[in-house]
GROMACS .gro file of C-alpha atoms in nm:
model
  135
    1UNK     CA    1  -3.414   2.751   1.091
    2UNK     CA    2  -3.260   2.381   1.094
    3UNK     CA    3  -2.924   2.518   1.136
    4UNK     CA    4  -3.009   2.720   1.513
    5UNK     CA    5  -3.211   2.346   1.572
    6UNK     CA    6  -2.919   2.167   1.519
    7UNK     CA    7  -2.669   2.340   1.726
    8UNK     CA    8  -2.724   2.247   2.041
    9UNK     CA    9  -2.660   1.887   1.961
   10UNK     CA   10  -2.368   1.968   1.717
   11UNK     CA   11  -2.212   2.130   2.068
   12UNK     CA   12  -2.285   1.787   2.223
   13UNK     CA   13  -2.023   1.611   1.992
   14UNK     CA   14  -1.811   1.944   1.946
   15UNK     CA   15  -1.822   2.184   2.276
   16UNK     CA   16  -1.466   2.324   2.151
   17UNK     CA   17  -1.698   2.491   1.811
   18UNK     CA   18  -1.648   2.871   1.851
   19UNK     CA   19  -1.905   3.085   1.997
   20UNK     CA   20  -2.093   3.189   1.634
   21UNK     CA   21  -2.184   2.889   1.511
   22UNK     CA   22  -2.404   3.006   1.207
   23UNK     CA   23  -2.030   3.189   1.047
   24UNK     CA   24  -1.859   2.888   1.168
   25UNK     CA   25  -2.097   2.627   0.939
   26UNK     CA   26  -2.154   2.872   0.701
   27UNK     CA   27  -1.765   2.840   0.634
   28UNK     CA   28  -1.803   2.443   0.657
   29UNK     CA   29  -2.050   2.486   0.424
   30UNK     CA   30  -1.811   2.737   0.123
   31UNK     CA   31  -1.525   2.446   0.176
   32UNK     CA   32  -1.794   2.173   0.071
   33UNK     CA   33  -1.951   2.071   0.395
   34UNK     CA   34  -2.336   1.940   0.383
   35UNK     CA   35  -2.541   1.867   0.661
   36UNK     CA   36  -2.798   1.600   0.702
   37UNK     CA   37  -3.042   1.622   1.010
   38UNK     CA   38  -3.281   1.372   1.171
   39UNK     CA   39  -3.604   1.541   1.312
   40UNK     CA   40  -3.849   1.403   1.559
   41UNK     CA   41  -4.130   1.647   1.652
   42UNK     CA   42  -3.961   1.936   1.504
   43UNK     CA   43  -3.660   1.869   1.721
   44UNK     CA   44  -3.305   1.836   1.559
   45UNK     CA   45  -3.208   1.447   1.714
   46UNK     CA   46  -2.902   1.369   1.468
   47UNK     CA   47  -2.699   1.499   1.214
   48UNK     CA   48  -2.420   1.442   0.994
   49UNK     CA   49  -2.188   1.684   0.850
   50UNK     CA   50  -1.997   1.528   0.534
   51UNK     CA   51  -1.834   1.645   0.232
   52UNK     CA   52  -1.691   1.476  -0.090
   53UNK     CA   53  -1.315   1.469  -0.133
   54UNK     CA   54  -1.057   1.325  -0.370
   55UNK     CA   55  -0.700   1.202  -0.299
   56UNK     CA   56  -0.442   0.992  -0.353
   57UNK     CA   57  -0.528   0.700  -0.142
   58UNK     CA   58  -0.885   0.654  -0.204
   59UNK     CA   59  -0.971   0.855  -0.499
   60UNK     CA   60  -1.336   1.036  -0.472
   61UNK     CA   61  -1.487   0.980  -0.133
   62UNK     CA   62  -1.705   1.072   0.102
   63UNK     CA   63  -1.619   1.244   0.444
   64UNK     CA   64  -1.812   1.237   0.732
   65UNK     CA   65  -1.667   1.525   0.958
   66UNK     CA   66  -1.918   1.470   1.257
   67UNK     CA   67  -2.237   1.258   1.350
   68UNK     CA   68  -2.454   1.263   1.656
   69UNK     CA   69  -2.721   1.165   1.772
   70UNK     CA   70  -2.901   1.292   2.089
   71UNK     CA   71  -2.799   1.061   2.375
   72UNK     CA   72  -3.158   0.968   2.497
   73UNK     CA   73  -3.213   0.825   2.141
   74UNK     CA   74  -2.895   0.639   2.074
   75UNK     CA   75  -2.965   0.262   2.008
   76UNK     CA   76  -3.309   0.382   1.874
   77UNK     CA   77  -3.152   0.336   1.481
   78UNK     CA   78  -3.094   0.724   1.463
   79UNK     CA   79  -2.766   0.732   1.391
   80UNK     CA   80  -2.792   0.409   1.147
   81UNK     CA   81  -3.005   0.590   0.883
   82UNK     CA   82  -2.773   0.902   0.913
   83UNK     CA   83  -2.519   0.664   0.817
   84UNK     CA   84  -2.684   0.466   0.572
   85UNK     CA   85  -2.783   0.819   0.438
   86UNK     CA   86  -2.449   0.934   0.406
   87UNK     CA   87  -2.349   0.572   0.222
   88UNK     CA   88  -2.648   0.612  -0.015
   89UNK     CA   89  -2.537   1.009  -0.074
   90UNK     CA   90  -2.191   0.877  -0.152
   91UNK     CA   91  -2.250   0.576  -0.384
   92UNK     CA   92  -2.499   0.876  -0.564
   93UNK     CA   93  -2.228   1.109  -0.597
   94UNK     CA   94  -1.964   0.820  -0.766
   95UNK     CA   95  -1.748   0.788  -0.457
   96UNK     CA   96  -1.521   0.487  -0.401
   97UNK     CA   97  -1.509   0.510  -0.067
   98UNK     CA   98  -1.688   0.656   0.296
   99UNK     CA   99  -1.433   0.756   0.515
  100UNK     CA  100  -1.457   0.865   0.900
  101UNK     CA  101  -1.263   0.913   1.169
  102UNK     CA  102  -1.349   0.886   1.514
  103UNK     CA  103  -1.167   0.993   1.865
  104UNK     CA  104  -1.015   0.652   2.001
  105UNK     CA  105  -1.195   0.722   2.355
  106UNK     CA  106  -1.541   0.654   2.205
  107UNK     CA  107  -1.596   0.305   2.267
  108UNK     CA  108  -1.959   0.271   2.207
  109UNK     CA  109  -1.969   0.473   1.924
  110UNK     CA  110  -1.681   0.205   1.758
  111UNK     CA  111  -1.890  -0.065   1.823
  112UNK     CA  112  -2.153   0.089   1.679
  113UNK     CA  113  -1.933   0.133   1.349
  114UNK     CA  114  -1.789  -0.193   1.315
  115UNK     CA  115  -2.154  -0.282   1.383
  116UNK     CA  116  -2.284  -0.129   1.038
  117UNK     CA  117  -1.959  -0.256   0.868
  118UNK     CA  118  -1.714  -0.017   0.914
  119UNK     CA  119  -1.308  -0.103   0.970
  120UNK     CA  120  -1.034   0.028   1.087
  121UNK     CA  121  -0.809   0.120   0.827
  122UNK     CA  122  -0.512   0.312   0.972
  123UNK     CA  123  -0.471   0.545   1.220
  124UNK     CA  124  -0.516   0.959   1.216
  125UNK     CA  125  -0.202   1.144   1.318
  126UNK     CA  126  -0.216   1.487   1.412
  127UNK     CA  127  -0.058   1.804   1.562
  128UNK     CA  128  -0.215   2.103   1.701
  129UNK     CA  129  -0.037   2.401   1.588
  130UNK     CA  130   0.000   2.763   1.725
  131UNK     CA  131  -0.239   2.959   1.551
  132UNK     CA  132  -0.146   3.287   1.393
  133UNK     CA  133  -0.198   3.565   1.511
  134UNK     CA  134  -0.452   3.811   1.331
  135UNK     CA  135  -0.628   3.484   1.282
   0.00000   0.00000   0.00000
């Protein structure tokens, strides 16, 4: 039932997410994705979806794919206990690093960031590519 709560804030952050959302997580979800909600009165008010990767530049580390937090409770420490969630998940789970990225018009939200110690590290490159068809 927290999944159906959660969408319509998920759509806040992501409008582009295709039409059925439950298939669409529920393939997040078989890749590795976890979600981690805030509730206030039974109503979904943030969430995070993260995941734990490995690579090359920072060994095992945690993702966070997407966090929100309803915009009439931003400021209201919402979206700092997702995060320090998703930190306390990650130093759990033996990763060396937590790792997001974040679309360069969202000011506030930066702030926010290097507010609870995050830094920029180096920039996201990226090409949207035809998708094919069948797909």
């Amino acid at each position: 039932g927290w999944l159906v709560k959660a969408e319509p804030l998920h759509r806040d952050l992501r409008p582009q997410l295709p039409a059925d959302y439950a298939a669409t997580m529920a393939r997040v979800f078989a890749s590795g994705g976890r979600l981690v909600i805030a509730t206030e009165d039974d109503v979904v008010v943030g969430l995070a979806v993260w995941r734990v990767l490995e690579n090359t530049m920072f060994g095992r580390f945690l993702y966070v794919d997407d966090l929100v937090t309803a915009s009439a409770l931003r400021s209201r420490g919402v979206g700092k206990a997702l995060l320090s969630r998703c930190e306390a998940i990650a130093v759990e789970l033996g990763c060396r690093e937590f790792v997001l990225d974040s679309g360069v018009q969202r000011g506030d939200t930066h702030r926010f960031y290097f507010r609870e110690g995050l830094v920029v590290r180096a920039f996201n490159f990226g090409k949207s590519l035809p998708v094919p068809s069948g797909t």
